[in-house]
Coordinates of C-alpha atoms and ligand atoms in Angstrom, one line a residue:
Chain A
M244 CA 98.7 126.7 116.8
S245 CA 97.8 127.6 113.1
L246 CA 100.5 128.4 110.8
F247 CA 98.6 131.9 109.6
G248 CA 95.7 132.4 111.6
F249 CA 96.3 133.6 114.8
S250 CA 96.0 137.3 114.1
L251 CA 92.8 136.6 111.9
R252 CA 91.1 134.1 114.7
P253 CA 90.0 136.8 116.8
R254 CA 88.1 138.5 114.4
R255 CA 86.1 135.3 112.6
A256 CA 82.7 135.4 113.6
K257 CA 81.8 133.5 116.8
T258 CA 79.3 131.0 114.9
A259 CA 82.0 129.7 112.4
Q260 CA 83.9 128.5 115.2
T261 CA 81.1 126.9 117.0
A262 CA 80.2 125.3 113.5
K263 CA 83.8 123.8 113.2
D264 CA 83.4 122.4 116.6
R265 CA 80.3 120.8 116.5
L266 CA 81.2 119.1 113.0
Q267 CA 84.7 118.0 114.8
I268 CA 83.0 116.2 117.5
L269 CA 80.2 114.7 115.2
L270 CA 82.3 113.6 112.2
A271 CA 84.8 112.0 114.9
H272 CA 82.0 110.0 116.1
E273 CA 80.5 109.2 113.2
R274 CA 84.1 108.2 111.6
H275 CA 84.8 105.9 114.6
D276 CA 81.5 104.1 114.4
G277 CA 82.0 103.5 110.5
S278 CA 79.3 102.1 108.5
D279 CA 77.9 99.9 111.6
G280 CA 76.9 103.1 113.0
P281 CA 75.2 103.1 116.1
D282 CA 73.6 99.9 115.1
Y283 CA 74.3 98.0 118.3
L284 CA 72.1 100.1 120.5
P285 CA 68.9 97.9 119.4
M286 CA 70.9 95.0 120.3
L287 CA 72.2 96.5 123.5
Q288 CA 68.6 97.2 124.7
A289 CA 67.6 94.0 123.6
D290 CA 70.2 92.1 126.0
I291 CA 69.4 94.8 128.7
L292 CA 65.5 93.6 128.5
A293 CA 66.6 89.9 128.8
V294 CA 69.1 90.5 131.6
I295 CA 66.8 92.4 133.4
G296 CA 63.7 90.2 132.4
K297 CA 65.3 87.5 134.4
Y298 CA 64.5 89.2 137.7
M299 CA 61.6 91.2 137.3
Q300 CA 58.9 92.1 134.2
I301 CA 59.4 95.0 132.4
K302 CA 58.1 96.3 128.9
E303 CA 60.8 97.5 126.0
D304 CA 58.7 100.6 126.8
D305 CA 60.4 100.9 130.1
V306 CA 64.0 101.2 129.0
D307 CA 65.1 104.7 128.2
I308 CA 68.2 105.2 126.6
Q309 CA 69.8 108.3 126.1
M310 CA 73.2 109.6 124.2
E311 CA 75.4 112.9 124.7
R312 CA 78.1 113.0 122.8
N313 CA 81.0 115.1 123.9
D314 CA 84.6 116.4 122.9
E315 CA 86.2 114.0 125.3
I316 CA 83.9 111.4 126.3
S317 CA 80.5 110.5 125.5
S318 CA 77.9 109.3 128.1
L319 CA 75.0 106.5 127.7
E320 CA 72.2 107.0 130.0
I321 CA 70.2 104.2 130.6
N322 CA 66.9 104.5 132.8
I323 CA 64.8 101.5 133.2
E324 CA 61.3 102.1 135.1
I325 CA 60.9 99.5 137.4
P326 CA 57.2 98.3 137.8
S327 CA 56.3 99.1 141.2
A328 CA 53.3 97.8 143.3
K329 CA 51.0 100.7 142.5
Q330 CA 51.5 99.2 138.8
E331 CA 49.6 96.0 140.1
K332 CA 46.3 96.8 139.6
P333 CA 44.7 99.7 141.4
V334 CA 43.6 97.7 145.1
A335 CA 42.3 101.2 145.4
S336 CA 40.5 102.4 148.8
G337 CA 42.4 100.4 151.2
L338 CA 45.6 101.6 150.4
R339 CA 44.6 105.2 150.0
G340 CA 42.9 105.1 153.2
R341 CA 46.0 103.9 155.3
R342 CA 48.1 106.9 153.5
A343 CA 45.6 109.5 154.3
R344 CA 45.9 108.4 158.0
Chain B
M87 CA 41.5 133.3 118.3
T88 CA 41.6 129.8 117.2
Q89 CA 43.8 128.7 120.1
L90 CA 41.9 126.7 122.4
K91 CA 38.7 126.3 120.1
D92 CA 39.4 123.7 117.3
K93 CA 41.1 120.7 119.1
D94 CA 42.0 118.6 116.1
P95 CA 41.8 114.5 117.3
L96 CA 44.5 113.7 114.9
G97 CA 47.5 115.7 114.0
K98 CA 48.0 117.1 110.5
V99 CA 51.1 115.9 108.2
I100 CA 52.6 118.8 106.3
V101 CA 55.6 117.9 103.8
I102 CA 58.3 120.2 103.1
T103 CA 59.4 119.3 99.5
S104 CA 60.7 121.0 96.4
G105 CA 62.5 118.3 93.8
K106 CA 65.4 120.4 93.5
G107 CA 68.1 120.1 96.3
G108 CA 69.2 122.8 98.2
V109 CA 66.7 125.1 98.1
G110 CA 66.2 125.3 102.0
K111 CA 63.9 122.3 102.7
T112 CA 65.3 121.5 105.7
T113 CA 66.0 125.0 106.8
S114 CA 62.4 125.7 106.2
A115 CA 61.2 122.7 107.8
A116 CA 63.5 123.4 111.3
A117 CA 61.8 126.8 110.9
I118 CA 58.0 126.3 110.4
A119 CA 58.2 123.2 113.0
A120 CA 59.8 125.8 115.6
A121 CA 57.6 128.3 115.1
L122 CA 54.5 126.2 115.7
A123 CA 55.8 125.0 118.7
K124 CA 56.5 128.5 119.8
R125 CA 53.1 129.0 119.4
G126 CA 52.1 126.1 121.7
H127 CA 51.2 123.5 119.0
K128 CA 52.8 120.0 119.9
T129 CA 55.0 119.5 117.0
V130 CA 57.0 116.9 115.6
V131 CA 59.7 117.3 112.7
I132 CA 61.1 114.4 110.9
D133 CA 63.7 113.8 108.7
F134 CA 63.1 111.7 105.5
D135 CA 66.5 112.2 103.9
V136 CA 67.8 108.6 104.8
G137 CA 71.5 108.4 104.7
L138 CA 72.0 112.1 104.6
R139 CA 70.9 113.3 108.5
N140 CA 71.0 116.8 108.6
L141 CA 68.0 117.9 110.5
D142 CA 69.8 117.2 113.6
M143 CA 72.2 119.5 112.9
I144 CA 70.0 122.3 112.2
M145 CA 68.1 121.5 114.9
G146 CA 70.9 121.2 117.3
C147 CA 70.5 117.9 118.5
E148 CA 73.0 116.0 116.7
R149 CA 75.0 114.6 119.8
R150 CA 71.7 113.2 121.4
V151 CA 70.8 110.7 118.6
V152 CA 70.1 107.4 119.9
F153 CA 67.6 105.7 118.0
D154 CA 66.1 106.7 114.5
F155 CA 63.1 106.5 112.1
I156 CA 64.3 103.8 110.5
N157 CA 64.9 101.8 114.0
V158 CA 61.6 102.5 114.8
I159 CA 60.4 101.3 111.4
Q160 CA 62.1 98.2 111.5
G161 CA 61.1 97.6 115.2
E162 CA 64.4 97.7 116.7
A163 CA 63.2 100.6 118.9
R164 CA 59.9 102.4 119.8
L165 CA 58.9 105.5 118.8
K166 CA 59.1 107.2 121.9
Q167 CA 62.8 106.2 122.6
A168 CA 63.6 107.7 118.9
L169 CA 62.2 111.0 119.4
I170 CA 64.3 113.6 120.8
K171 CA 62.5 116.1 123.1
D172 CA 63.8 119.9 122.1
K173 CA 65.5 121.4 125.0
R174 CA 64.4 124.7 124.1
L175 CA 60.8 124.4 123.3
D176 CA 58.8 121.1 125.5
T177 CA 56.4 121.1 122.6
L178 CA 59.0 120.3 119.9
S179 CA 60.3 117.0 119.2
I180 CA 62.9 115.8 116.6
L181 CA 62.7 112.4 114.7
P182 CA 65.8 112.0 113.3
T183 CA 66.8 109.5 110.3
S184 CA 69.2 107.3 109.8
Q185 CA 72.7 108.1 108.9
T186 CA 73.8 104.7 107.8
R187 CA 71.3 103.0 105.7
D188 CA 69.5 103.9 102.4
K189 CA 66.1 104.6 101.3
D190 CA 65.1 101.6 100.5
A191 CA 64.7 101.3 104.5
L192 CA 61.7 103.6 104.5
T193 CA 58.7 101.1 103.8
Q194 CA 55.1 102.9 103.0
D195 CA 53.8 100.7 105.7
G196 CA 56.5 101.5 108.0
V197 CA 56.1 105.2 107.2
E198 CA 52.1 105.1 107.6
K199 CA 52.5 103.3 111.0
V200 CA 54.9 106.2 112.2
L201 CA 53.0 108.7 111.4
N202 CA 49.6 107.4 112.6
E203 CA 51.4 106.7 116.0
L204 CA 52.5 110.8 115.6
K205 CA 49.0 112.0 115.1
E206 CA 47.8 110.8 118.3
Q207 CA 50.7 112.5 120.2
F208 CA 51.2 115.7 117.7
D209 CA 49.1 118.5 116.3
Y210 CA 51.9 119.1 113.5
I211 CA 54.0 116.4 111.9
I212 CA 56.4 118.4 109.8
C213 CA 57.9 116.0 107.3
D214 CA 61.3 117.3 105.9
S215 CA 61.6 115.6 102.2
P216 CA 64.7 114.4 100.6
A217 CA 65.5 116.1 97.2
G218 CA 64.6 114.6 94.0
I219 CA 61.3 113.0 93.4
E220 CA 62.2 109.2 94.2
R221 CA 61.3 106.9 96.6
G222 CA 62.4 108.7 99.6
A223 CA 60.7 112.0 98.1
Q224 CA 57.4 110.2 97.5
L225 CA 57.0 108.7 100.7
A226 CA 57.6 111.9 102.6
M227 CA 54.5 113.5 100.9
Y228 CA 52.5 110.2 100.2
F229 CA 50.6 110.7 103.5
A230 CA 50.6 114.4 103.7
D231 CA 47.5 116.4 104.4
E232 CA 49.4 119.5 103.3
A233 CA 52.3 120.5 101.4
V234 CA 54.8 123.6 101.4
V235 CA 56.6 123.5 98.1
V236 CA 60.0 125.6 98.8
T237 CA 61.1 127.2 95.5
N238 CA 63.9 129.5 94.5
P239 CA 63.5 132.2 92.1
E240 CA 65.1 130.7 89.7
V241 CA 64.6 128.5 86.7
S242 CA 65.5 125.2 87.7
S243 CA 63.9 125.6 90.9
V244 CA 60.7 126.4 89.6
R245 CA 60.6 123.8 87.0
D246 CA 61.2 121.2 89.8
S247 CA 58.3 122.8 92.0
D248 CA 55.9 122.3 89.0
R249 CA 57.0 118.7 88.7
V250 CA 56.6 118.1 92.1
L251 CA 53.3 120.0 92.3
G252 CA 51.9 117.2 89.6
L253 CA 52.9 114.5 92.2
L254 CA 51.5 115.9 95.0
A255 CA 48.0 116.1 93.2
S256 CA 48.4 112.3 91.8
K257 CA 50.6 110.3 94.1
T258 CA 49.5 110.7 97.2
K259 CA 47.1 108.8 99.4
R260 CA 44.6 111.6 99.2
A261 CA 44.9 111.8 95.6
E262 CA 44.5 108.1 95.0
D263 CA 42.1 106.9 97.8
E264 CA 40.2 110.1 98.6
G265 CA 39.9 111.9 95.5
T266 CA 40.7 115.0 97.8
E267 CA 43.8 117.3 97.3
V268 CA 46.8 117.8 99.3
K269 CA 46.4 121.3 99.7
A270 CA 50.1 122.8 98.4
Q271 CA 51.1 126.3 98.6
V272 CA 54.5 127.7 97.7
L273 CA 57.3 129.2 99.7
L274 CA 59.4 131.2 98.0
T275 CA 62.9 131.4 99.7
R276 CA 66.3 133.0 99.3
H277 CA 64.5 135.9 97.4
D278 CA 66.9 139.0 97.2
Q279 CA 64.7 142.1 96.4
R280 CA 68.0 144.1 95.2
R281 CA 68.4 141.5 92.4
V282 CA 64.5 141.5 91.5
D283 CA 64.8 145.4 91.2
A284 CA 68.0 144.9 89.0
G285 CA 65.8 142.6 86.8
E286 CA 68.1 139.8 87.5
M287 CA 65.7 137.9 89.4
M288 CA 62.0 136.6 88.5
T289 CA 59.5 138.5 90.7
I290 CA 57.3 136.9 93.1
D291 CA 54.4 137.3 90.9
D292 CA 56.1 135.4 87.8
V293 CA 56.8 132.7 90.0
L294 CA 53.2 132.4 91.1
E295 CA 51.9 133.0 87.5
I296 CA 53.7 129.9 86.4
L297 CA 53.0 127.9 89.5
A298 CA 49.4 128.9 90.0
V299 CA 49.2 127.8 93.7
P300 CA 48.7 130.0 96.7
L301 CA 51.8 131.9 98.3
L302 CA 52.6 131.1 102.0
G303 CA 55.3 133.3 102.2
V304 CA 58.6 134.9 100.9
V305 CA 61.9 134.3 102.6
P306 CA 64.6 136.7 101.9
E307 CA 68.4 136.0 101.2
S308 CA 69.7 136.3 104.5
P309 CA 73.2 135.7 106.8
A310 CA 71.2 134.8 109.6
V311 CA 70.1 131.5 107.8
L312 CA 73.7 130.5 107.9
R313 CA 74.4 131.8 111.4
A314 CA 71.5 129.9 112.8
S315 CA 72.6 126.6 111.2
N316 CA 76.2 127.1 112.6
V317 CA 74.8 126.9 116.2
G318 CA 72.0 124.3 115.3
M319 CA 69.3 126.8 116.0
P320 CA 65.9 126.9 113.6
I321 CA 66.0 130.1 112.7
V322 CA 63.0 131.4 114.3
L323 CA 64.5 130.9 117.9
D324 CA 67.7 132.7 116.7
E325 CA 68.0 136.4 116.9
P326 CA 65.4 138.3 115.2
S327 CA 66.2 138.7 111.6
E328 CA 64.3 139.4 108.3
A329 CA 64.0 135.7 107.5
S330 CA 62.9 134.8 111.0
R331 CA 60.1 137.2 110.5
A332 CA 59.3 135.8 107.3
Y333 CA 59.2 132.2 108.5
E334 CA 56.8 133.8 111.5
A335 CA 54.6 134.8 109.1
A336 CA 54.3 131.9 106.6
V337 CA 53.5 129.7 109.8
A338 CA 50.8 132.3 111.0
R339 CA 49.4 132.1 107.3
L340 CA 49.5 128.1 107.5
L341 CA 47.7 128.4 110.7
G342 CA 44.8 130.4 108.6
E343 CA 45.7 133.7 110.0
E344 CA 45.4 136.4 107.5
V345 CA 48.8 138.1 107.6
D346 CA 49.8 141.0 105.2
M347 CA 52.1 139.7 102.5
S348 CA 53.4 143.4 101.7
M349 CA 57.0 142.8 103.2
S350 CA 57.5 140.4 100.3
K351 CA 55.6 142.1 97.5
E352 CA 57.7 144.2 94.9
K353 CA 56.0 147.4 95.3
K354 CA 57.7 148.9 98.6
P355 CA 55.7 149.0 101.6
G356 CA 55.8 151.8 104.0
F357 CA 58.5 151.6 106.3
F358 CA 56.1 151.0 109.4
S359 CA 54.2 147.9 107.5
R360 CA 57.9 146.6 106.7
L361 CA 59.0 146.5 110.1
F362 CA 55.5 145.8 112.0
G363 CA 53.7 144.1 109.1
A364 CA 54.3 140.5 110.2
P365 CA 53.2 140.0 114.1
A366 CA 55.2 137.5 115.8
Ligands
ATP629 N1 66.7 132.5 103.1 C1 68.3 131.9 103.0 N2 69.2 132.6 102.9 C2 70.5 132.5 102.7 N3 71.0 131.4 102.8 C3 69.8 130.0 102.7 C4 68.4 130.3 102.8 N4 67.9 129.4 103.0 C5 68.8 128.1 102.9 N5 70.1 128.6 102.8 C6 70.9 128.0 102.7 O1 71.0 127.2 101.7 C7 71.7 126.1 101.9 C8 70.9 124.8 101.5 O2 69.6 124.8 102.6 P1 68.7 123.4 103.2 O3 69.7 122.4 103.4 O4 68.0 124.0 103.9 O5 68.1 123.3 101.6 P2 67.7 121.7 101.4 O6 66.3 121.9 100.4 O7 67.1 120.9 102.5 O8 68.7 120.6 100.8 P3 68.8 119.3 100.5 O9 67.6 119.3 99.2 O10 70.2 118.7 100.2 O11 67.8 118.6 101.4 C9 72.0 126.0 103.5 O12 73.5 126.6 102.9 C10 71.2 126.9 104.0 O13 72.0 127.7 104.6
MG630 MG1 67.5 119.1 103.6

C-alpha cells in the first residue's frame, strides 16, 4: 500500500505498529466527537435514569455505562441493576427458612 | 514483612510532580501505581493533566474511557462510574481526566471530595501532575501526603524540581493547616551512566547535593520505556528491563523497605549486585 515501505515493513518493530494502530483508532474517535467530546454521556445517563425511573425505583449508582472503542465499531454497554425483593429490607428468617427446606 | 500488619484506615495520597514537562511523570505514575498494585495494594492512579489526557494511553485503557475526573467533580457522574478497572491487575484502577475541558474545571473542593472518597477505597492514590506550577500542578500536590519529584540530570529539570520542592513545603494542605511536611523524595529518571562516565551528565550525587532531599530511585534511560508506551503497558507489567527493575526498587523503598541503591550508584557495583540487587 505504501509507496516505499513494503520491504521495510516486516523489519519494523512490532510495537511501533501497535502504537500507530492505537493512535489511529483513538484519534478518529476524538476528532469525530470534536470539542463536544463524549459529554453527551452524562445527559444520556440522566435520560436513562428518568425513563427507568418511570417504572421502577433506581439510584444513579445502579446504572453502569461501559464503552469499548474499536476500529470498525464501538460498543456502549449499559448495565442497570434492577432492585430485587431482597433489597427491600431483610425480612429475614421466614424467607431463609423456606429456602433451606 | 509489613504486608498484613498495618492496615491503614485511609489511603495515602502520593503526587508525582516535576515542574518541568516531559521528564517522565506519567511514565513514573503508571509504573509506581502498577508496581504497588502488583504487590497487592489497592491502588488508583489519577490524571490531573486536564485537557491533555495521556495517562489512559500509557495505561492502555484509552478505548474504555466513559466518564472522567471532571465529570465526577462537576456532579455529572459518580466516582464509581468514572473509575476504570485495570484488566491485568484487579487491585489497580485508573481515573482518567477530561480531554476536552481545561484546568479551570478543577476545583479545590471538588478535588478534595474525590480524594477523600478514594481514600476510603484504596490504599494508595497516585496523582499524575501536569507540568508547570500553575493551578493543575498545585491542585495535584495540594492534598498529598507524599511527593515523588521526577527529575532528569539536566540543569532546567533540577532547577524546576527545586522550585517544586519549595511549593511542596509551603503550598500544600499539610504545610498550611497542620504545619507538617509533605515527605518529598527525588526520582532521578533518564539517567545515562555512559554519559555520566564521560563527564557529560551530572552524577546522582551532584543532583542530590543541590536538591538536598532523599533519593527514591534512579531510572536509567531505556528503550523499554518507549516500547511499553507503544503497547499501553505500565513499564513494570511489560517485559523485565533495567527500567522496570528500577521502578520496582523505587516502590519497595516507597513502602519503607531497604533496597540497596548500588544499582544506581556511580561506583560500579559487582555483577551480582547489579543483576540481583533489586528484588522484584
Ligand atoms: N527512563 C526513560 N528512558 C527513556 N525514555 C523515557 C524515560 N522516561 C520517560 N521517557 C520518555 O520521555 C517522554 C516523556 O515522558 P512522560 O510523558 O512520562 O513525561 P511527563 O513528565 O509526564 O510529561 P508531561 O510534562 O508532558 O506530562 C516520553 O516519550 C517517554 O517515553
Ligand atoms: Mg504527563
